[in-house]
CSV table of C-alpha atoms and ligand atoms in Angstrom, one decimal:
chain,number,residue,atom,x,y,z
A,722,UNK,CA,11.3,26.0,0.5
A,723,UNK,CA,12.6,22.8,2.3
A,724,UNK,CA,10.6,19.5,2.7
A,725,UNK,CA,11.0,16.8,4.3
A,726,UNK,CA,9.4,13.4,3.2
A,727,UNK,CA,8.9,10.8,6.0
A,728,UNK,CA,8.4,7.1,4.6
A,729,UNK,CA,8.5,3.7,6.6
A,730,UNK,CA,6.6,1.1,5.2
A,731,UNK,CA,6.3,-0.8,1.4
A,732,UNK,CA,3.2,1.0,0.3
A,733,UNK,CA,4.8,4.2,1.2
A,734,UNK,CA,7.7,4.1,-1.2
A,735,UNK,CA,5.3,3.6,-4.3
A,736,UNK,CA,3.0,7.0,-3.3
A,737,UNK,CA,6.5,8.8,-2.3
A,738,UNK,CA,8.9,8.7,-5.3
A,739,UNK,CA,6.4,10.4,-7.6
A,740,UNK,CA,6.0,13.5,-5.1
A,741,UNK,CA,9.3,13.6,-5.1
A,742,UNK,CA,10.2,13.7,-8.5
A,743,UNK,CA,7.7,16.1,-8.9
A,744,UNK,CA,9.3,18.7,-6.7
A,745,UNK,CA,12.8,17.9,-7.9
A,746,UNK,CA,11.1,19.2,-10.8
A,747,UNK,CA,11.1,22.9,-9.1
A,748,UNK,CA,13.0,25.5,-8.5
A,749,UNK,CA,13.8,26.7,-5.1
A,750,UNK,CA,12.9,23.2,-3.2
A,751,UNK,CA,14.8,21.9,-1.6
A,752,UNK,CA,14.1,18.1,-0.3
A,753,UNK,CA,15.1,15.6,2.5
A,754,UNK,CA,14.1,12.3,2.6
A,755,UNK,CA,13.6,10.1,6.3
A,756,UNK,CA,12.6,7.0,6.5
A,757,UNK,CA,11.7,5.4,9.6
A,758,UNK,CA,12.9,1.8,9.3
A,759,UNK,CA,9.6,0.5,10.0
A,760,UNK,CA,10.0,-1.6,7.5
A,761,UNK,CA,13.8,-3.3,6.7
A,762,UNK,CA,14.2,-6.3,5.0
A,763,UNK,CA,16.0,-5.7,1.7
A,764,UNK,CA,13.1,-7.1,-0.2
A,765,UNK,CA,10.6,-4.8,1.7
A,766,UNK,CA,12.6,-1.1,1.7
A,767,UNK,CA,16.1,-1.2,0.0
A,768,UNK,CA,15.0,-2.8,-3.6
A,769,UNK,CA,12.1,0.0,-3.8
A,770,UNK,CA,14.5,2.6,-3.8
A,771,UNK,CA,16.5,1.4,-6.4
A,772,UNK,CA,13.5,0.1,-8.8
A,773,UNK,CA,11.7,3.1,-8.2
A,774,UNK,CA,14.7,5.6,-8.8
A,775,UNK,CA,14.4,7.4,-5.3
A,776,UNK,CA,17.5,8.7,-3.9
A,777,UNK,CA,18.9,6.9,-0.4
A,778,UNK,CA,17.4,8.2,2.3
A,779,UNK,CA,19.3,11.0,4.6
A,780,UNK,CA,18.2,10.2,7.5
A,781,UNK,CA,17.2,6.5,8.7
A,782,UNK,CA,15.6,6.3,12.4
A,783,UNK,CA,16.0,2.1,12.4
A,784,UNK,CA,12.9,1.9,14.5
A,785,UNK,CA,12.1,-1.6,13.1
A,786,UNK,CA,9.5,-3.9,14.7
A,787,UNK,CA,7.3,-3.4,17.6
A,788,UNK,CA,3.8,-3.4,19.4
A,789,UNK,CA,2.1,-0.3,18.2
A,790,UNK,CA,3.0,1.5,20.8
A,791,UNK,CA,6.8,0.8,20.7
A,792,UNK,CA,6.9,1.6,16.9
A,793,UNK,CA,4.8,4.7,16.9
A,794,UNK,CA,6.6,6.2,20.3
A,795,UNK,CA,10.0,5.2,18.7
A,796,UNK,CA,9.0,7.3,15.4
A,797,UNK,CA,8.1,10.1,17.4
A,798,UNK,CA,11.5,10.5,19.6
A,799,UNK,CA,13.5,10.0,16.7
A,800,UNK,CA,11.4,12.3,14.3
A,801,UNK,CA,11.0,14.9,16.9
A,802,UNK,CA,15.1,15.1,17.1
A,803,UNK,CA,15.5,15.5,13.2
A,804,UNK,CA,13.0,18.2,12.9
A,805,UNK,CA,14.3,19.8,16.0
A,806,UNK,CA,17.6,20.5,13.6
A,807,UNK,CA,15.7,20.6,10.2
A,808,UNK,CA,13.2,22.7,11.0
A,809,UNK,CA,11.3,22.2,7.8
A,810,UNK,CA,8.8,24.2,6.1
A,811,UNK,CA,6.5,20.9,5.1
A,812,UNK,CA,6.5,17.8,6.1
A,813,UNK,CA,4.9,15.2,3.5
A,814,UNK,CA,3.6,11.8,5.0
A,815,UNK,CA,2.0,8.7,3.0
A,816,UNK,CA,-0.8,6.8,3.2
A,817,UNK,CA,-2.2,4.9,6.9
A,818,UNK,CA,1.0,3.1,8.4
A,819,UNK,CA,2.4,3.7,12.1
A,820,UNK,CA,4.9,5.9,10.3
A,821,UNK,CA,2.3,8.0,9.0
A,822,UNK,CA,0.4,8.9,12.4
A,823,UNK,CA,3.7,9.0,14.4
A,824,UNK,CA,4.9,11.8,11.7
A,825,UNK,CA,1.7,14.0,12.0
A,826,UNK,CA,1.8,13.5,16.1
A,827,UNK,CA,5.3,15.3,16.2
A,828,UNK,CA,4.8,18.2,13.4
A,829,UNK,CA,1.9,18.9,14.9
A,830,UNK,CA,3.0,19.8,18.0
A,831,UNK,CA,6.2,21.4,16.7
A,832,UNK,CA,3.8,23.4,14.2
A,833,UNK,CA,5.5,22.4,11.3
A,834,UNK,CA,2.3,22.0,9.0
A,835,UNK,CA,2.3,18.7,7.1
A,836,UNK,CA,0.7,17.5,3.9
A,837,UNK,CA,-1.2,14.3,3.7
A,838,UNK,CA,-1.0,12.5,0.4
A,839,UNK,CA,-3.7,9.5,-0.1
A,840,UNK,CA,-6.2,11.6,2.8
A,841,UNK,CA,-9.8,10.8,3.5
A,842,UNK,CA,-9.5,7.1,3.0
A,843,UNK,CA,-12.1,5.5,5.5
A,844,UNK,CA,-13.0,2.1,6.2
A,845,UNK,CA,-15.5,3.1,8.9
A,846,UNK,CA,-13.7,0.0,10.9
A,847,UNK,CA,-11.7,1.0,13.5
A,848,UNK,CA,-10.6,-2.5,14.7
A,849,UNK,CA,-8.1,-1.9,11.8
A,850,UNK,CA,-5.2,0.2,13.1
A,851,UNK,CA,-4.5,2.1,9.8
A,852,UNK,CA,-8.2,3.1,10.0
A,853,UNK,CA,-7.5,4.9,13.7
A,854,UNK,CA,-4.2,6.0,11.9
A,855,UNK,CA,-5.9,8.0,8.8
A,856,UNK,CA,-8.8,9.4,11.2
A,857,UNK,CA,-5.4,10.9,13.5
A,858,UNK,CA,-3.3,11.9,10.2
A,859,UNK,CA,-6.1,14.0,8.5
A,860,UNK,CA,-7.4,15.4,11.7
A,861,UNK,CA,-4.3,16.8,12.3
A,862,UNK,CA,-2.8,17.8,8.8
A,863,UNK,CA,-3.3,21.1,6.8
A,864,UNK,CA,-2.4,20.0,3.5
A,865,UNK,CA,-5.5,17.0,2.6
A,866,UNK,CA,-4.6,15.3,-0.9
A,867,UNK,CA,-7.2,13.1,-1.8
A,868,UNK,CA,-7.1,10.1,-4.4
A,869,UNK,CA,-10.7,10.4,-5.2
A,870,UNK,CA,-13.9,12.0,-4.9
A,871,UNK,CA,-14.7,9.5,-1.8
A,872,UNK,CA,-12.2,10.8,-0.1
A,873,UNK,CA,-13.2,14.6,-0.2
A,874,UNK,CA,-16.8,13.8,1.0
A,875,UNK,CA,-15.4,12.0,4.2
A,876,UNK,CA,-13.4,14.8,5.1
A,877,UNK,CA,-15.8,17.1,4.2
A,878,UNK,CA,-18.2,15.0,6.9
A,879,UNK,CA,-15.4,15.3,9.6
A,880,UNK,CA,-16.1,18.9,9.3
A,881,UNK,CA,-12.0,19.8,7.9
A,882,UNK,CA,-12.5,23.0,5.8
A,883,UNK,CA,-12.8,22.8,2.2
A,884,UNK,CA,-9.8,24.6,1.5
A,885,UNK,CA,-7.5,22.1,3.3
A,886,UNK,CA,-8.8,19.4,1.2
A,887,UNK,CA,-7.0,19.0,-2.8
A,888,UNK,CA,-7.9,16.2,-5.2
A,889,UNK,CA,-5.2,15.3,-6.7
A,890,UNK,CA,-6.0,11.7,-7.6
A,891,UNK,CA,-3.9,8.6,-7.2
A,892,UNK,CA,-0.1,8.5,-6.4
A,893,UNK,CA,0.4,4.8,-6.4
A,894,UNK,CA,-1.3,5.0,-9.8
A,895,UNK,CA,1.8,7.9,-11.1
A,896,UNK,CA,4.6,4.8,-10.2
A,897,UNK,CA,2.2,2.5,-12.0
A,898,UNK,CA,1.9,4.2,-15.4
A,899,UNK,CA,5.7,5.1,-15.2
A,900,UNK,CA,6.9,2.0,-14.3
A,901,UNK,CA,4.5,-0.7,-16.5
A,902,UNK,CA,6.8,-0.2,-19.5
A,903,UNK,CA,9.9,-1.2,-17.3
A,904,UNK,CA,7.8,-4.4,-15.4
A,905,UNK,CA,9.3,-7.7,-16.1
A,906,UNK,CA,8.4,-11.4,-15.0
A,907,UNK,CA,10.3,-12.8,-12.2
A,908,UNK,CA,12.3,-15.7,-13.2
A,909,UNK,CA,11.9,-19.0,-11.4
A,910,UNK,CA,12.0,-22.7,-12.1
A,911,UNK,CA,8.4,-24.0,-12.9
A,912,UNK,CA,6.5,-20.9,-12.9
A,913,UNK,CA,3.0,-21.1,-14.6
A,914,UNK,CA,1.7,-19.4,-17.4
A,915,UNK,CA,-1.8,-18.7,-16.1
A,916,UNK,CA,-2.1,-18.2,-12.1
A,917,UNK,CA,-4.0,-16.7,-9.9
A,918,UNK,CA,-1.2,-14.1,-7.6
A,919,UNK,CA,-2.0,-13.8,-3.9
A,920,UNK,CA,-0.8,-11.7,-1.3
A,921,UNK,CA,-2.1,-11.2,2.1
A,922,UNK,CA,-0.4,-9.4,5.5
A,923,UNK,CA,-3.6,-8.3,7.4
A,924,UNK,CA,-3.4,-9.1,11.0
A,925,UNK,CA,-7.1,-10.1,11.0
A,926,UNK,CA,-6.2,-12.4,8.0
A,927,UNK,CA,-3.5,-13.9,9.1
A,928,UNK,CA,-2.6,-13.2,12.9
A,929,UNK,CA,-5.1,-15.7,14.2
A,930,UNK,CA,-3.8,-19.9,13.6
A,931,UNK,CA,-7.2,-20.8,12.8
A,932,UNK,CA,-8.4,-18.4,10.3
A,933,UNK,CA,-5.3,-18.4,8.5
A,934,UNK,CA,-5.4,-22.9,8.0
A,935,UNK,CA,-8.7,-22.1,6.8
A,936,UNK,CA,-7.4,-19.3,4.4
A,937,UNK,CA,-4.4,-21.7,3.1
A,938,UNK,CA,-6.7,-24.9,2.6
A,939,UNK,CA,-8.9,-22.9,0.1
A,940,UNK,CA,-5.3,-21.5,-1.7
A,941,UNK,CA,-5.0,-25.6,-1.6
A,942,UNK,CA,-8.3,-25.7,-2.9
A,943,UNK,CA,-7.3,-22.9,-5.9
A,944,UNK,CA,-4.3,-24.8,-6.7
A,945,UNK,CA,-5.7,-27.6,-7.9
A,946,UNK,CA,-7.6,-25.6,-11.0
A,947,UNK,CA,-5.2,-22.7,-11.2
A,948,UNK,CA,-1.2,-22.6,-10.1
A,949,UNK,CA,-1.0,-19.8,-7.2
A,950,UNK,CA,1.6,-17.5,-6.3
A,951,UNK,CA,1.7,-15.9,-3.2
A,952,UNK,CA,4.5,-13.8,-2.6
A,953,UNK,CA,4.6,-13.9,1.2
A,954,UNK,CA,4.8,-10.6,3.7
A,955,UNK,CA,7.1,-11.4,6.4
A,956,UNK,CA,4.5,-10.9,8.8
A,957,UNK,CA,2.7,-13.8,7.2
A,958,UNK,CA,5.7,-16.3,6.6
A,959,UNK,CA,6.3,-15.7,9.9
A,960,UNK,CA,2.6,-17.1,10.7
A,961,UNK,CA,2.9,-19.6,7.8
A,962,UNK,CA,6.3,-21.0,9.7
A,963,UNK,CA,4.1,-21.7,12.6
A,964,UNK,CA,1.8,-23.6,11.1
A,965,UNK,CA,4.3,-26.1,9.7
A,966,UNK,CA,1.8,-27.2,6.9
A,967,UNK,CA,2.7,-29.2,4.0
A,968,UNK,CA,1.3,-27.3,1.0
A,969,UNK,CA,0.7,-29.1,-2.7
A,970,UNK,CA,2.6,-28.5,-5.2
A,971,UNK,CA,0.9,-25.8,-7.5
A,972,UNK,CA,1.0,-23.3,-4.2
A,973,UNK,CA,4.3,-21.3,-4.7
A,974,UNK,CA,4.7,-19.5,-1.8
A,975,UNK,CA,7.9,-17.4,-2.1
A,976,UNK,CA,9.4,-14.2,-0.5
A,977,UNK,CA,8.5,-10.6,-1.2
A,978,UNK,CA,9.1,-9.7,-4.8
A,979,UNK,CA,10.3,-6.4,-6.1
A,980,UNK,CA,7.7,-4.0,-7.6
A,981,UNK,CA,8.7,-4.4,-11.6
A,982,UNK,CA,8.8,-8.1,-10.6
A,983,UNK,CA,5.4,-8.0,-8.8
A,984,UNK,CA,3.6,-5.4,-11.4
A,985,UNK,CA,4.0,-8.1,-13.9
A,986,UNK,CA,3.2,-10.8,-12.3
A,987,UNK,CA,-0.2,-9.0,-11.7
A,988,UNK,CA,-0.8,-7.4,-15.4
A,989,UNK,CA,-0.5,-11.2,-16.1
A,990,UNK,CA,-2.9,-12.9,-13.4
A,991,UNK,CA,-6.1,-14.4,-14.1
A,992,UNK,CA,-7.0,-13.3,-10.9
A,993,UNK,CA,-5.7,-11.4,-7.6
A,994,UNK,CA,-6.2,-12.5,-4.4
A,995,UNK,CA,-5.4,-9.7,-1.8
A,996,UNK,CA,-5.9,-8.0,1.4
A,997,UNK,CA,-3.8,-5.3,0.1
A,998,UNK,CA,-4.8,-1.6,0.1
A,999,UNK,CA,-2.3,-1.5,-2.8
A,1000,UNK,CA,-2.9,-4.0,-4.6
A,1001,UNK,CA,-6.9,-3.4,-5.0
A,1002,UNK,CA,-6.0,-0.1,-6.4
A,1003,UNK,CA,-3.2,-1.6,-8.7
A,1004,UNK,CA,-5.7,-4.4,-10.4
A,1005,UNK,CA,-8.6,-1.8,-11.2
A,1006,UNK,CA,-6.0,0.3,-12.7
A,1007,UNK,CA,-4.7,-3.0,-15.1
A,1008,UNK,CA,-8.4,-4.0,-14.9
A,1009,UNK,CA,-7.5,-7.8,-13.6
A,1010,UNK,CA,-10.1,-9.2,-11.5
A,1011,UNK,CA,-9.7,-8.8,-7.4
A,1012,UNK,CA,-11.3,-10.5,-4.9
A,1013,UNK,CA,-10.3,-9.1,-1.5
A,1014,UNK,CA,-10.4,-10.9,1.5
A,1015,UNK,CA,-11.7,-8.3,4.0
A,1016,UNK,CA,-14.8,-7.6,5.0
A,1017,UNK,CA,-14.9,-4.0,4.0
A,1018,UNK,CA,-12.3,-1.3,2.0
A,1019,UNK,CA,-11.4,2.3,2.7
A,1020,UNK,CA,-10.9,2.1,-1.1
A,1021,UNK,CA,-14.8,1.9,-2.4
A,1022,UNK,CA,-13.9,3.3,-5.7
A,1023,UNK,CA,-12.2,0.1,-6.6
A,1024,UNK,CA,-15.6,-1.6,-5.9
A,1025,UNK,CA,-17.6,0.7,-7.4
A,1026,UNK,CA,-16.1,1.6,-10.8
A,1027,UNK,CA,-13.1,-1.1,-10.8
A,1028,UNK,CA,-12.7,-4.9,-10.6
A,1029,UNK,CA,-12.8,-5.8,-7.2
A,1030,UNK,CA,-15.1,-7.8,-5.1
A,1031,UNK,CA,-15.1,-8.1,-1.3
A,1032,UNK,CA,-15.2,-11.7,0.0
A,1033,UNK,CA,-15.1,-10.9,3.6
A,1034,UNK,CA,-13.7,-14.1,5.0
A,1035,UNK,CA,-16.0,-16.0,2.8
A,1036,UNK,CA,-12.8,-17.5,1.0
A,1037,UNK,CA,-15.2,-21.2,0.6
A,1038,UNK,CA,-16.4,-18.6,-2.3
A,1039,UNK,CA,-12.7,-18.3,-3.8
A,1040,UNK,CA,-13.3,-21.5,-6.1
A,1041,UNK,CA,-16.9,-20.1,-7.6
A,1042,UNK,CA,-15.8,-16.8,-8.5
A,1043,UNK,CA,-12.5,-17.8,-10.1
A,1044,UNK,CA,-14.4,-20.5,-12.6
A,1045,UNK,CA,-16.6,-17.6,-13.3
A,1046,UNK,CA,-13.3,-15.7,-14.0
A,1047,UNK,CA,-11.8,-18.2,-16.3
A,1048,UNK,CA,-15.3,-18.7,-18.0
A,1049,UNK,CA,-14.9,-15.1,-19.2
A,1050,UNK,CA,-17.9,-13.8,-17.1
A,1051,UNK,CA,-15.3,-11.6,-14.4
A,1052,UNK,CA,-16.7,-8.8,-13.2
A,1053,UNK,CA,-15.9,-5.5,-16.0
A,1054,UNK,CA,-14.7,-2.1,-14.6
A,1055,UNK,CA,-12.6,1.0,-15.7
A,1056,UNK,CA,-10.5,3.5,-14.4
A,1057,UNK,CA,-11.4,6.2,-11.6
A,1058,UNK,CA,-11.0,9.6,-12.6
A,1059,UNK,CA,-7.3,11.4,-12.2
A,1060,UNK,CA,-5.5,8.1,-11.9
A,1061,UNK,CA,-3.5,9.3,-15.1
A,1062,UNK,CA,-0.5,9.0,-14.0
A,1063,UNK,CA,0.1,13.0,-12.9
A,1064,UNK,CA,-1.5,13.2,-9.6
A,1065,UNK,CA,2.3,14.1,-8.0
A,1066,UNK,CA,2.4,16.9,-10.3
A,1067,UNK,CA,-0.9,18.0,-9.4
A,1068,UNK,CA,0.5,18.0,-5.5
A,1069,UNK,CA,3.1,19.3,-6.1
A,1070,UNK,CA,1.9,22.3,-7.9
A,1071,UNK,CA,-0.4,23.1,-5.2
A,1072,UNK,CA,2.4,23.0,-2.5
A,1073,UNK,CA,4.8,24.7,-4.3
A,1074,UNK,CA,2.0,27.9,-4.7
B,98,UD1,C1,2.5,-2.4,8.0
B,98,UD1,C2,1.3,-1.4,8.1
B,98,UD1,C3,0.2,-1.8,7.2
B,98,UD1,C4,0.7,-1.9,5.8
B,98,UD1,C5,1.9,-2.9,5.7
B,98,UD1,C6,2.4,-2.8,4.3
B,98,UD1,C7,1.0,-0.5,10.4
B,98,UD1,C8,0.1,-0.5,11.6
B,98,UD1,N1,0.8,-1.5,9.5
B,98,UD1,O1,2.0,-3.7,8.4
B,98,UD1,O2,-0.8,-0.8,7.2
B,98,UD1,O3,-0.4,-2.4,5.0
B,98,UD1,O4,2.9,-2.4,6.6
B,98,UD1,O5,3.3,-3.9,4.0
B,98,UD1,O6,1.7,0.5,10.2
B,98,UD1,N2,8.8,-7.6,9.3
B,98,UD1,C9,10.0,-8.1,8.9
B,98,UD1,N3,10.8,-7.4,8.0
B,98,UD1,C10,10.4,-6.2,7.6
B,98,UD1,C11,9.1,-5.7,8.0
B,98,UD1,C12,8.4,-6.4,8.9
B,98,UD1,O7,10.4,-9.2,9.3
B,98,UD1,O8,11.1,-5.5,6.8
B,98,UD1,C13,8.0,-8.5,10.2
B,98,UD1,C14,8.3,-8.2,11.7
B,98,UD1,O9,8.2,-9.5,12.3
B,98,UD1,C15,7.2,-7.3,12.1
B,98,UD1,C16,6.0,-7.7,11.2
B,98,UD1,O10,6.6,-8.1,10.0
B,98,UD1,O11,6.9,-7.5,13.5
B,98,UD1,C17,5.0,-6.7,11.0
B,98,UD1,O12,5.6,-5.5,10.6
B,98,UD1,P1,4.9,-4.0,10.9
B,98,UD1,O13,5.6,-3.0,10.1
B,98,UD1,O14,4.7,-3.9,12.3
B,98,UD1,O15,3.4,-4.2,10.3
B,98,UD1,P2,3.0,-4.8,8.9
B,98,UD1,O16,2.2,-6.0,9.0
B,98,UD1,O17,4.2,-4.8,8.0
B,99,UDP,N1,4.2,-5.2,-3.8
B,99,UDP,C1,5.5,-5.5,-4.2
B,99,UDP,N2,6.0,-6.8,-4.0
B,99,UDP,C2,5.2,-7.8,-3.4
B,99,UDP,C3,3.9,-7.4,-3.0
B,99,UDP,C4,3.4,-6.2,-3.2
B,99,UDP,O1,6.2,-4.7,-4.7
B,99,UDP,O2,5.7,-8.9,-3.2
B,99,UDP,C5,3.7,-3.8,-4.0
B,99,UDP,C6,2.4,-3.7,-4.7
B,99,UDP,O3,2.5,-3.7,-6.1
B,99,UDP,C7,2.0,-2.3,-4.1
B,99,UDP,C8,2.5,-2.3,-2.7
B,99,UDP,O4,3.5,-3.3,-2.7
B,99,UDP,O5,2.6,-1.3,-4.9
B,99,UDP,C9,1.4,-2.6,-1.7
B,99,UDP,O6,2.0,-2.7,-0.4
B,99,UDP,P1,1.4,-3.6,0.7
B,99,UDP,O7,0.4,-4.6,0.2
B,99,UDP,O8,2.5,-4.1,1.5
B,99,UDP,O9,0.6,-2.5,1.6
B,99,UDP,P2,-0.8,-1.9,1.6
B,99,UDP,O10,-1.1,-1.3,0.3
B,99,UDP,O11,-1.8,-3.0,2.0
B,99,UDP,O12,-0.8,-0.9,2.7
């Protein structure tokens, strides 16, 4: 059996390597690995492969940066070329990115069936464009695997048959658990013992000039209790360039970090400040407090049973909830059901029967 793994972005890297141990694992697969280029930079792609043990991609389709449009049509032509020659049996695609939906356009209509791993996330906003991109994947996949219970019952609403649908539980979680033991604290001049770790990259958060001033005075405003650390997304140092602000002192804003470097940083925070998919998952699973900076979350479990806590764009409220945090009154949670650390192997069994 041959399949073929498309990945493109940061978040897919962390959700891919697992499945792809996992069918190493097997006999009579045999694998190919494309990535799209959507993402580039060697501190968004390159390190991930080598942290994360994942072999160099075969192919490489260098579609880079784009309006949607451009990006997702460059995907397409390039993918539609390798699979013209490939001809795989399966084609695996991760998470909500451009890469993602682009990948599930082109198999589709080459009726090469496809799995979807992390399916039936919804955020019921569709002024997010991974929302309209995880409404196009799952429509059109025939493999659903689901991260949790959530997930099944929006697909199940969408009408997609029971039998497509597998919960398999959290793939992000699998490089988590294999990888804590291996996480180690960046090295830097100056950096704090107790922080609070930021990241944000969401085009609503930081897109707009205004919004994202606003955004960066209250990280101002943390600073002055509680050192921060924001390791930046290009998108938003892009933005943050821009702005030309003059930020105090205990805001460390600093390039992307590898993910040993950056699962460290978070088993050690006091808090996490996000907009990350990702990273909501990541601090329920370490059970460090979240407060997410969106107004809503395809990822309700994480609310529900783990530590986060939607702020919306409410971020005046950032200064309350971290004294409550460092008071010892953050909000408690545990662990959602299958994110053990063997939801790959779960996939993978079911694809390889
Ligand atoms: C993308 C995904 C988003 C995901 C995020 C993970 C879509 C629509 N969005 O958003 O769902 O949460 O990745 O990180 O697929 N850039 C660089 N170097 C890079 C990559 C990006 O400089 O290696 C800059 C470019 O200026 C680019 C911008 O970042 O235009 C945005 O990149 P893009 O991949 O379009 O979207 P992300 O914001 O990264
Ligand atoms: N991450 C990382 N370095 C960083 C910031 C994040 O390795 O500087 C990891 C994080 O631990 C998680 C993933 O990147 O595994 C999340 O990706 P991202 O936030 O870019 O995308 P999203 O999950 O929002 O789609």
């Amino acid at each position: 059996m041959h399949i073929l793994h498309v990945v493109g972005a940061r978040p897919n890297f962390m959700k891919a390597a697992p499945v792809f141990r996992a069918l190493r694992d097997r006999s009579g697969v045999r694998q190919t690995l494309v990535h799209t280029g959507q993402h580039y930079d060697a501190n968004m792609s390159d390190i991930f492969f080598v942290q994360l043990e994942i072999p160099a991609p075969d192919i490489n389709l260098e579609v880079g940066a784009g309006t949607h449009a451009q990006q997702t049509a460059k995907v397409m032509i390039g993918l539609e070329e390798t699979l013209l020659q490939s001809r795989p049996d399966l084609v695996l695609v991760y998470g909500d990115v451009n890469s993602t939906m682009a990948a599930a356009v082109v198999c589709s209509k080459l009726q090469i069936p496809v799995g979807h791993v992390e399916a039936g996330l919804r955020s019921f906003d569709r002024t997010m464009p991974e929302e309209v991109n995880r409404i196009i994947t799952d429509r059109l996949s025939d493999m659903l695997f689901t991260p949790s219970e959530d997930g099944d019952q929006n697909l199940a609403v969408e009408g997609v048959p029971a039998e497509k649908i597998h919960l398999v539980g959290n793939v992000m979680i699998d490089t988590l658990v294999r990888l804590l033991p291996r996480a180690q604290l960046p090295v830097f001049e100056g950096r704090p013992r107790e922080y609070a770790l930021v990241t944000l990259h969401r085009p609503s958060n930081v897109d707009d000039p205004t919004g994202l001033t606003r955004i960066i005075q209250a990280l101002e405003g943390v600073a002055r209790e509680l050192p921060v650390l924001f390791p930046a997304h290009p998108r938003t140092q892009n933005r943050i360039a821009q702005l030309a602000l003059n930020t105090n002192r205990g805001l460390h804003i600093m390039e992307p970090l590898g993910y040993l470097e950056f699962l460290a940083l978070q088993r050690e925070a006091v808090v996490v400040i996000t907009d990350s998919g990702g990273v909501q998952e990541e601090s329920t699973y370490l059970q460090v407090p979240c407060l997410t900076l969106r107004e809503n979350t395809e990822r309700p479990i994480t609310v529900t049973m783990g530590t986060n806590m939607l702020l919306g764009s409410r971020v005046d409220q950032l200064g309350i909830e971290i004294e409550r945090i460092m008071a010892g009154e953050a909000k408690r949670g545990s662990i959602p059901p299958l994110w053990d650390g063997h939801a790959a192997e779960r996939a993978a069994a079911i694809v390889a029967s």
